[in-house]
Short mmCIF file of C-alpha atoms in Angstrom, two decimals:
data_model
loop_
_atom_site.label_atom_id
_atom_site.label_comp_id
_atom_site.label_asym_id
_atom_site.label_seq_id
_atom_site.Cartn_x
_atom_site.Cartn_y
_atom_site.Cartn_z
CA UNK A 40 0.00 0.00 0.00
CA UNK A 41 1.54 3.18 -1.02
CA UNK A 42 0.66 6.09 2.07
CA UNK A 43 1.36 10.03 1.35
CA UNK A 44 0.70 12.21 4.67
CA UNK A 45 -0.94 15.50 3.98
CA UNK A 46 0.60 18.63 6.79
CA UNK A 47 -1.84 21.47 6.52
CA UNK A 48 0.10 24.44 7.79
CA UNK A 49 -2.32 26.95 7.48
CA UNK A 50 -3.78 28.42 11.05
CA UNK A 51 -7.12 29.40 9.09
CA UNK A 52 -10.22 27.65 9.02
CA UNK A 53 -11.28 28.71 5.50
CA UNK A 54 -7.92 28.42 3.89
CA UNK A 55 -6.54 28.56 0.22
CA UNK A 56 -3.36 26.35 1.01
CA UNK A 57 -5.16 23.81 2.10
CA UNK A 58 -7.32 24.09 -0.08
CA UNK A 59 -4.15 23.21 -2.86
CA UNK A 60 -3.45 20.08 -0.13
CA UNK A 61 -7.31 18.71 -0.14
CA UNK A 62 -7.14 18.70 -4.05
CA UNK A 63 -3.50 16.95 -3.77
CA UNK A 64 -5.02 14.43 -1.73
CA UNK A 65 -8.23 13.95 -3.98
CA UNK A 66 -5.57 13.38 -7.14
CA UNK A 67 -3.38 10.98 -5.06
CA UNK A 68 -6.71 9.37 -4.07
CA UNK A 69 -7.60 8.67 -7.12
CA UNK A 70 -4.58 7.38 -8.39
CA UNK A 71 -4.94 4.39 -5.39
CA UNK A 72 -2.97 6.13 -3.27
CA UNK A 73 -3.53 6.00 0.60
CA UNK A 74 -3.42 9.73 2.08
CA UNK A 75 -3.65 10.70 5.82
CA UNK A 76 -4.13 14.44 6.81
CA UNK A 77 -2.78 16.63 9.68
CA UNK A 78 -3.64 20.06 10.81
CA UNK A 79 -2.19 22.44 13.16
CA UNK A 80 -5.14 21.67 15.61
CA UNK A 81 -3.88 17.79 15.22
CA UNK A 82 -1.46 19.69 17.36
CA UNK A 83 -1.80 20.51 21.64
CA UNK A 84 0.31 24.11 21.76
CA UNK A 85 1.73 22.57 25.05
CA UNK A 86 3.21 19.35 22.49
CA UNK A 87 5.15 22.11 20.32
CA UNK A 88 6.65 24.33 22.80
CA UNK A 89 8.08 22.11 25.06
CA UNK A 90 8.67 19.41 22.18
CA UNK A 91 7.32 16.67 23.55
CA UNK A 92 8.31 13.98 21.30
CA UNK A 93 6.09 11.49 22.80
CA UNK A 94 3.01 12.88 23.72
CA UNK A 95 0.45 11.02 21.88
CA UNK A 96 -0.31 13.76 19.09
CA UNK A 97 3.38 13.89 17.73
CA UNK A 98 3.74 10.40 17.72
CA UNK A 99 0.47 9.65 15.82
CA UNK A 100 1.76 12.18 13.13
CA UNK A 101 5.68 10.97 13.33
CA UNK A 102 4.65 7.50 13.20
CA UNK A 103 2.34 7.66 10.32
CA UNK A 104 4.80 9.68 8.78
CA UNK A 105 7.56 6.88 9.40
CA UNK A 106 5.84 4.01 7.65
CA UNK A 107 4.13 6.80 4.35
CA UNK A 108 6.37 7.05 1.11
CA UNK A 109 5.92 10.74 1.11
CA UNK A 110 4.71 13.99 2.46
CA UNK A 111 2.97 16.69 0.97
CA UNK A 112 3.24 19.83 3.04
CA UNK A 113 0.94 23.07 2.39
CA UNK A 114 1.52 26.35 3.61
CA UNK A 115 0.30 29.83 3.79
CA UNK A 116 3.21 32.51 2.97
CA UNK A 117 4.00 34.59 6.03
CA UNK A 118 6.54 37.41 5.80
CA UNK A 119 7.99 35.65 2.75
CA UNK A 120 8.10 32.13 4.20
CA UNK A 121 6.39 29.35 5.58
CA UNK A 122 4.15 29.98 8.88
CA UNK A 123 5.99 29.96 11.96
CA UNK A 124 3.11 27.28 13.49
CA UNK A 125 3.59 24.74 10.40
CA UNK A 126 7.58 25.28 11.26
CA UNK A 127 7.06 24.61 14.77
CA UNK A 128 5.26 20.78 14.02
CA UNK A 129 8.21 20.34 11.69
CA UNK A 130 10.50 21.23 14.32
CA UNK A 131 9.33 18.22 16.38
CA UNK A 132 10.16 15.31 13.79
CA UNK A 133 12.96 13.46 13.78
CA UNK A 134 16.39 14.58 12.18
CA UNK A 135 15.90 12.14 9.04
CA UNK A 136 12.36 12.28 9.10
CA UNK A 137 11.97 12.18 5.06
CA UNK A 138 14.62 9.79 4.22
CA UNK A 139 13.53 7.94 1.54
CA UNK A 140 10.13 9.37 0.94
CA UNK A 141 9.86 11.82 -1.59
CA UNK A 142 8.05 15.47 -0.49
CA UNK A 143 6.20 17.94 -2.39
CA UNK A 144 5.70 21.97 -1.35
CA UNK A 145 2.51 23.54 -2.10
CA UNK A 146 2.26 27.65 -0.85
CA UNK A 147 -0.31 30.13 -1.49
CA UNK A 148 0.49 33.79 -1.15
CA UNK A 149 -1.31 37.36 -1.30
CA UNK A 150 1.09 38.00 -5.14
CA UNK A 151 2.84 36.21 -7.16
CA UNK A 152 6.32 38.02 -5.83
CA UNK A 153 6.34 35.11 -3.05
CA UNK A 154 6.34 32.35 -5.28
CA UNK A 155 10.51 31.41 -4.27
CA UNK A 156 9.41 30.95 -0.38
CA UNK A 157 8.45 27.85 -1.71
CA UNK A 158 12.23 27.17 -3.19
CA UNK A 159 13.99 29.11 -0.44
CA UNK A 160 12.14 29.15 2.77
CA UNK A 161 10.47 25.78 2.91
CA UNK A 162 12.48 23.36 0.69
CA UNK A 163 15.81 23.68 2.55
CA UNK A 164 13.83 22.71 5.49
CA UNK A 165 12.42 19.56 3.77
CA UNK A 166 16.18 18.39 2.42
CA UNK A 167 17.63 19.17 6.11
CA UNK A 168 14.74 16.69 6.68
CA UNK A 169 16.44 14.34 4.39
CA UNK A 170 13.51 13.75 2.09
CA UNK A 171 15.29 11.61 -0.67
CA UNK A 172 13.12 13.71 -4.11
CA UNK A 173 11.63 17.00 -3.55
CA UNK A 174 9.51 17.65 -6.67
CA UNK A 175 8.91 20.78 -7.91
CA UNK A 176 6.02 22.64 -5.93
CA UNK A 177 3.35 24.61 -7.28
CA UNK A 178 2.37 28.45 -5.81
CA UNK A 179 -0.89 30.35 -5.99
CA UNK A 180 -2.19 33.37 -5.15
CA UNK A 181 -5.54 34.82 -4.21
CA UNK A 182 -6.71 35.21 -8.09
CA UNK A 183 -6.20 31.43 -8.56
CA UNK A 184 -8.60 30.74 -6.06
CA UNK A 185 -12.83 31.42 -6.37
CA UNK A 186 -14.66 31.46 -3.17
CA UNK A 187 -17.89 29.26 -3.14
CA UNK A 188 -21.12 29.82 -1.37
CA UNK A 189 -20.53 27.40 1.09
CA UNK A 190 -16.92 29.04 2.09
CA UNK A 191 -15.24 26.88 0.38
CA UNK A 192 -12.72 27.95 -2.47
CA UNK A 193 -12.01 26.45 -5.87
CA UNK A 194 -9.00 26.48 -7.48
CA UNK A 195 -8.42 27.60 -11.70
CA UNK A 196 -8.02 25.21 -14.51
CA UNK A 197 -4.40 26.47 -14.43
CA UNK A 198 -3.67 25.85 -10.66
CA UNK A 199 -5.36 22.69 -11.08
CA UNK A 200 -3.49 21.37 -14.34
CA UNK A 201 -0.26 22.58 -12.10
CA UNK A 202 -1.59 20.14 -9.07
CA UNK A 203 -2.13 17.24 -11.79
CA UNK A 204 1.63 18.03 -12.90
CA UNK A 205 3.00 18.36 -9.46
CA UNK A 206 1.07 15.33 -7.93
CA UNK A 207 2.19 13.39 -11.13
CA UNK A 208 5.99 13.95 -9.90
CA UNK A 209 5.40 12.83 -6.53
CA UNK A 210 3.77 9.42 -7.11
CA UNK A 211 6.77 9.20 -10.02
CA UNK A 212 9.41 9.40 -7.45
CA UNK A 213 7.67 7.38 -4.40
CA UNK A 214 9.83 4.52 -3.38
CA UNK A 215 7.07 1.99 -3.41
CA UNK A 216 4.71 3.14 -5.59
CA UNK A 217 2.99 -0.50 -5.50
CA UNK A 218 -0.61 0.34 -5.43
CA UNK A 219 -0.44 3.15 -7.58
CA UNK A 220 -2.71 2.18 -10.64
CA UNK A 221 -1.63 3.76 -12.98
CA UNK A 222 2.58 3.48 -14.05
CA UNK A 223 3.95 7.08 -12.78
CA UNK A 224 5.65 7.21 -16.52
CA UNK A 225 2.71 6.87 -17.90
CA UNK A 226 0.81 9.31 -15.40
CA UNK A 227 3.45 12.09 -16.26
CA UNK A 228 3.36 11.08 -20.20
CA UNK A 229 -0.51 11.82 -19.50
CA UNK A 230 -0.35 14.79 -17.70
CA UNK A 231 2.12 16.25 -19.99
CA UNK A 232 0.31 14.99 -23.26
CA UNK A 233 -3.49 16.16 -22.71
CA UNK A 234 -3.58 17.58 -19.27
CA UNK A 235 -5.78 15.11 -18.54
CA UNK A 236 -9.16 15.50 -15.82
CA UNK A 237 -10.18 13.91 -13.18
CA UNK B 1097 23.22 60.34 21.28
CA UNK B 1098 21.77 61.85 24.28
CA UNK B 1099 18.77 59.64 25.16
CA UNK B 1100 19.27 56.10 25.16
CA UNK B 1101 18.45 53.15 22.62
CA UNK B 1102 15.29 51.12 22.44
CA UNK B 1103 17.17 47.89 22.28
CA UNK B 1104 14.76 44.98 22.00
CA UNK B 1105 16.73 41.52 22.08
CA UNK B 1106 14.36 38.45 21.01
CA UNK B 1107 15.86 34.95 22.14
CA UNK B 1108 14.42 31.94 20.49
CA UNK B 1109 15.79 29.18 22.76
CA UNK B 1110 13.03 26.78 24.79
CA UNK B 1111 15.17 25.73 27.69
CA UNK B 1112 17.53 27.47 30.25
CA UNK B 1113 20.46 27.52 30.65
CA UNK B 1114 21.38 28.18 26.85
CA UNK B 1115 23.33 29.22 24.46
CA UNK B 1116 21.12 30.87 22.50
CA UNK B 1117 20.45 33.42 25.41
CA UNK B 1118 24.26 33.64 26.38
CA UNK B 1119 24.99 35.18 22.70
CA UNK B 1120 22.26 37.72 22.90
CA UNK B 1121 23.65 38.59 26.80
CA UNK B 1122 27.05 38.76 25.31
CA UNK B 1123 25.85 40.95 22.41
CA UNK B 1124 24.02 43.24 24.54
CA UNK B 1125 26.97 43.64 27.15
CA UNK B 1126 28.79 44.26 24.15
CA UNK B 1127 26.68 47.29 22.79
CA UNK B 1128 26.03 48.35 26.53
CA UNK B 1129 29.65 48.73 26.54
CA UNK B 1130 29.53 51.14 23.54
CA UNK B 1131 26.90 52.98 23.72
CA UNK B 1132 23.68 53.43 26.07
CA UNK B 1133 21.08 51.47 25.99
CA UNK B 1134 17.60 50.63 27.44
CA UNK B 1135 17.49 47.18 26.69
CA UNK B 1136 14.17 44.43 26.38
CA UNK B 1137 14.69 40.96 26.63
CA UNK B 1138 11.69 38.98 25.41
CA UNK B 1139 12.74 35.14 25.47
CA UNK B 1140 10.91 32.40 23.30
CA UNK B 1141 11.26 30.06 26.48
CA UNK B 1142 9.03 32.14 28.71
CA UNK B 1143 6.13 33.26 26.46
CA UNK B 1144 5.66 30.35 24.28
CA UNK B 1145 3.66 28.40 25.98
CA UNK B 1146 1.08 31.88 25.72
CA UNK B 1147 2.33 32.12 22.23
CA UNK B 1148 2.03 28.88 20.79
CA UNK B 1149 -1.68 28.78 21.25
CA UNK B 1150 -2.54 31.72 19.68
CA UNK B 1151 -2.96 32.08 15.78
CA UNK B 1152 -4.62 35.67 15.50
CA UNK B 1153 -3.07 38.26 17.06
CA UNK B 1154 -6.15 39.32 19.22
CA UNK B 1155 -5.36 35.44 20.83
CA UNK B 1156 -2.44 37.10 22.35
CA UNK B 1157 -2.39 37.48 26.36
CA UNK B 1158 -1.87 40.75 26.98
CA UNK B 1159 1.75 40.77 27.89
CA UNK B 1160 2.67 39.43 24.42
CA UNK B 1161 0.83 42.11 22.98
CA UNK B 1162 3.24 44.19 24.83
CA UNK B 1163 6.53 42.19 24.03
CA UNK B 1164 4.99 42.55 20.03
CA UNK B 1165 4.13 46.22 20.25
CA UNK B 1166 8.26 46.52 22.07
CA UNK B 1167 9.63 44.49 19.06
CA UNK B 1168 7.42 47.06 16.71
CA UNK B 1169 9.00 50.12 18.37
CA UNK B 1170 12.44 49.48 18.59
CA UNK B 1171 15.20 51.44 18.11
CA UNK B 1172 17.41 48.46 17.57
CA UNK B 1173 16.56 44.39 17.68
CA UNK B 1174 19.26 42.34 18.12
CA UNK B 1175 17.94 38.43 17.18
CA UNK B 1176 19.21 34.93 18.23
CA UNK B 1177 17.64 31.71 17.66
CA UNK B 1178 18.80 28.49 17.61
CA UNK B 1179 19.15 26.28 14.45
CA UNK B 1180 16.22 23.81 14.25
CA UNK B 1181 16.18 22.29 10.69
CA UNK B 1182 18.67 24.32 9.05
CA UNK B 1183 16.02 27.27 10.10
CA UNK B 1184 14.95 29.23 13.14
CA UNK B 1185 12.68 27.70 15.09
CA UNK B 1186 8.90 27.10 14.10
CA UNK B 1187 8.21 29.74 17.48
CA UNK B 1188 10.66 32.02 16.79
CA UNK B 1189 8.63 32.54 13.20
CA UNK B 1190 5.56 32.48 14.90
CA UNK B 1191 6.46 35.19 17.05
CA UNK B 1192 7.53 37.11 13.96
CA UNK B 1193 4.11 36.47 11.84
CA UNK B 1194 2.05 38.63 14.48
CA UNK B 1195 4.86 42.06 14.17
CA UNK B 1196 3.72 44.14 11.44
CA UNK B 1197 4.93 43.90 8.33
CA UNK B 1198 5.49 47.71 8.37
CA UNK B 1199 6.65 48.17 11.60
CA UNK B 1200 10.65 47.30 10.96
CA UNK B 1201 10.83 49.44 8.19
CA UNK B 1202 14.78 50.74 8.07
CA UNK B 1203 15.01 49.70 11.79
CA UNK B 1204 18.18 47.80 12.04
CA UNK B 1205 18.45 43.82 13.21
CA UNK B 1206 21.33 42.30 14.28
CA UNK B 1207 21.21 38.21 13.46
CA UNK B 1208 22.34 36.15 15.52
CA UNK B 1209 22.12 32.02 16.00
CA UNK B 1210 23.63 28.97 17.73
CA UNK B 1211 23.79 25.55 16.45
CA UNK B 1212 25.81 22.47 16.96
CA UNK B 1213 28.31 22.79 14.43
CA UNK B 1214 30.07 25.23 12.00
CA UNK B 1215 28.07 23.53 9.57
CA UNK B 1216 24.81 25.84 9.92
CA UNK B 1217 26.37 29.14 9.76
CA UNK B 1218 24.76 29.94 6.85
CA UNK B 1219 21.06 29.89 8.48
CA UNK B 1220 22.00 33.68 8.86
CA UNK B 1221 22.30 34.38 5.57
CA UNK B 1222 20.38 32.16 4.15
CA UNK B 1223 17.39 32.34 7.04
CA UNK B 1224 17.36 35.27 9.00
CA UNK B 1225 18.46 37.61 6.91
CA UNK B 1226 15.36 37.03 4.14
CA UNK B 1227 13.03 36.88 6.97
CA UNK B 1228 14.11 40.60 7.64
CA UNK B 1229 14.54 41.91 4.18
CA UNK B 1230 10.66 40.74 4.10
CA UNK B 1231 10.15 43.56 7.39
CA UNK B 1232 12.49 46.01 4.73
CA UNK B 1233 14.73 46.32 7.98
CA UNK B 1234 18.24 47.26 7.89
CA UNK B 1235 19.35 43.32 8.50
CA UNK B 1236 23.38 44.68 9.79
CA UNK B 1237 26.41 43.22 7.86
CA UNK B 1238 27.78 41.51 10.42
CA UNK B 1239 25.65 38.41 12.03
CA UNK B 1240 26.76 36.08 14.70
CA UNK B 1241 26.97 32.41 14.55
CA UNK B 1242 27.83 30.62 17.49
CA UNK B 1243 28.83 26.91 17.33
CA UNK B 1244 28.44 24.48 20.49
CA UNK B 1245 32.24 24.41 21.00
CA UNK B 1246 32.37 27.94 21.30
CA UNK B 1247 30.78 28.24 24.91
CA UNK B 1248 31.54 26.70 28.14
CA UNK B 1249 28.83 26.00 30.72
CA UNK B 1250 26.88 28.11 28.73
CA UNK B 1251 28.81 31.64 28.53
CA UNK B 1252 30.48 32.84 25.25
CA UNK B 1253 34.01 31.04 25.37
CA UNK B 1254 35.93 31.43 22.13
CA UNK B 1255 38.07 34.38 21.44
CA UNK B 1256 36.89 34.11 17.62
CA UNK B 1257 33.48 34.30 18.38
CA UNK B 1258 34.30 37.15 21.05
CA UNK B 1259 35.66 39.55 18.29
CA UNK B 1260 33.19 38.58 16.01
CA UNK B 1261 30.72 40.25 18.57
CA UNK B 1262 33.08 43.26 18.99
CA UNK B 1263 33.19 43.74 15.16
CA UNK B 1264 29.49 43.66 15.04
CA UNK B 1265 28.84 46.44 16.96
CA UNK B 1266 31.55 48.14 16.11
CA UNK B 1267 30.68 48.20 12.04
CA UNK B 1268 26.75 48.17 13.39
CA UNK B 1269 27.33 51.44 15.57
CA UNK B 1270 27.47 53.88 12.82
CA UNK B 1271 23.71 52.54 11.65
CA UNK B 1272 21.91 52.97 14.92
CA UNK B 1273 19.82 55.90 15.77
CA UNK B 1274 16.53 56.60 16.94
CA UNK B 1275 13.75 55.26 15.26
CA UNK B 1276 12.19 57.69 13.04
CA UNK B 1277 8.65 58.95 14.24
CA UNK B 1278 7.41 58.76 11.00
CA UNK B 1279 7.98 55.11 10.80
CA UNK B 1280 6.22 54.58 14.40
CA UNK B 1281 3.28 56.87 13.03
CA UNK B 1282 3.10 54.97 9.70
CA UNK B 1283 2.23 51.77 11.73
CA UNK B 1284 -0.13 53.39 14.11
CA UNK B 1285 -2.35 54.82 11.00
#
């Protein structure tokens, strides 16, 4: 069974990041792959500032995080890098956390001038993780998003095509990608050929 | 100067004793030695656990507000933090993501950090220092990087590191003054 965990960074209850991260998930679902999801309210405050390893929160998430094949991380972009609250759950795994699972960056910020927090705020801090393949993230800002009636938000074809691409990378560099049901060539040949739908 | 400087030092450490906080009290002696100074201490260790629950800023105990609105009004903030992740610490940012994004405008920072090795120096440069350009605050030339072998129970003990402290006051002095009013009036609007 091939497992990706899903780290919502975003403080906000109505939120466009993870937003990105629920439509990651719904593409890795349907591709057969397992996904579990975190939040920052997974998280007691008391667990985070005086790291306690094993309280039972952290070691639900570090534990389901040691036996996934990779980790897709979503953040909001806060003073031109990730939020200080996703950094401080990050803070708490172990030092080679994401060896050999491959990780994937998704970021939302207010213009596009933020899109490189994603390449140099929070990817250095997944590769001092270890993660064996970070793939290249995707970045959107408040225009890529529509809000629906019921609060939620939709993302653009464009955003969405980028999630396709992005999600298409991960499951290509998963070290098991054994229940994946469709070949990850043949998912990125796909993806890159007719952009497909889901 | 005739009045003194709004120094406001931020430590990011968790625990005492540390070496985090022994930096920043060896930068500050350093500066006090220099010039004069009113200096704030806020550490990481001691509001956090008010800090860490909060995600809006009107979460914020009342005290933090205070510590916030110090960090916003400074004349000078000198900033440490250990190196958690080849980053600063997840609390140290969170601390950071409630000041407002105007309120550093051409105030200066000095960097500062402590990690295990020689081998995360460049979380100043790399870290810190993009964090502040975000604020547009005059991030100083000189940071400080402090590696584990440099202290002994927990007090600055490495002459290297000692005149690396020196030289960043001394090449930071000519940048300090008081904070303009228009900058402090800017944020209040």
């Amino acid at each position: 069974m091939t497992t990706v965990v899903l780290l919502a960074g975003s403080p906000g209850e109505r939120s466009r990041s993870t937003t990105l991260l629920q439509r990651a998930g719904a593409l890795l679902a349907s591709y057969g792959v397992v996904t579990q999801t975190f939040g920052l309210t997974d998280f007691p405050s008391d667990d985070l500032i005086y790291a306690r390893w094993d309280s039972p929160a952290i070691r639900r998430f570090t534990e389901t995080l040691a036996a996934a094949d990779g980790l897709v991380v979503a953040t909001p972009v806060y003073k031109a890098a990730y939020s200080g609250a996703l950094k401080a759950v990050l803070d708490l795994l172990p030092e080679r956390a994401l060896e050999q699972k491959a990780a994937l960056a998704l970021a939302t910020g207010g213009s596009p001038g933020h899109l490189l927090a994603v390449d140099y705020a929070l990817q250095p801090v997944l590769s001092a993780l270890k993660a064996r393949h970070i793939v290249g993230g995707v970045y959107a800002t408040d225009r890529d998003f529509n809000p629906q009636d019921d609060g939620s938000y939709q993302v653009t074809e464009e955003i969405d095509s980028r999630l396709h691409h992005a999600v298409g990378r991960l499951i290509a560099h998963l070290p098991n990608p054994g229940s994946v049901q469709l070949h990850p060539e043949e998912l990125s040949r796909q993806v890159a050929a007719a952009r497909i739908s889901i | 100067m005739s009045k003194k400087l709004n120094v406001v030092a931020v430590t990011g450490s968790l625990q005492r004793p540390s070496r985090t906080l022994a930096l920043t009290e060896a930068i500050l002696a350093q500066l006090a030695e220099r010039i004069a100074v009113d200096i704030k201490l806020i550490e990481l260790g001691e509001i956090g656990p008010s800090l860490a629950g909060a995600l809006r800023r009107d979460q914020l105990p009342v005290s933090v507000a205070e510590d916030i609105r110090a960090i916003e009004t400074a004349d000078l903030l000198v900033v440490a933090t250990p190196v958690y992740r080849a980053s600063y610490t997840g609390l140290f940012k969170h601390l950071f993501d409630f000041v407002h994004h105007e309120a550093l405008t051409n105030v200066p920072v000095l960097l500062a950090a402590t990690g295990g090795s020689d081998r995360h120096a460049l979380v100043i440069d790399h870290q810190l220092r993009p964090l502040f350009s975000f604020f547009q605050a005059l991030t100083l030339p000189i940071g400080v990087y402090g590696a584990e072998r440099d202290f002994s129970d927990y007090r600055v003990h490495d002459a290297a590191l000692e005149a690396r402290i020196a030289l960043a006051v001394e090449r930071a002095l000519p940048l300090l003054s008081h904070r303009d009013a228009a900058v402090s009036a800017a944020v209040a609007a």
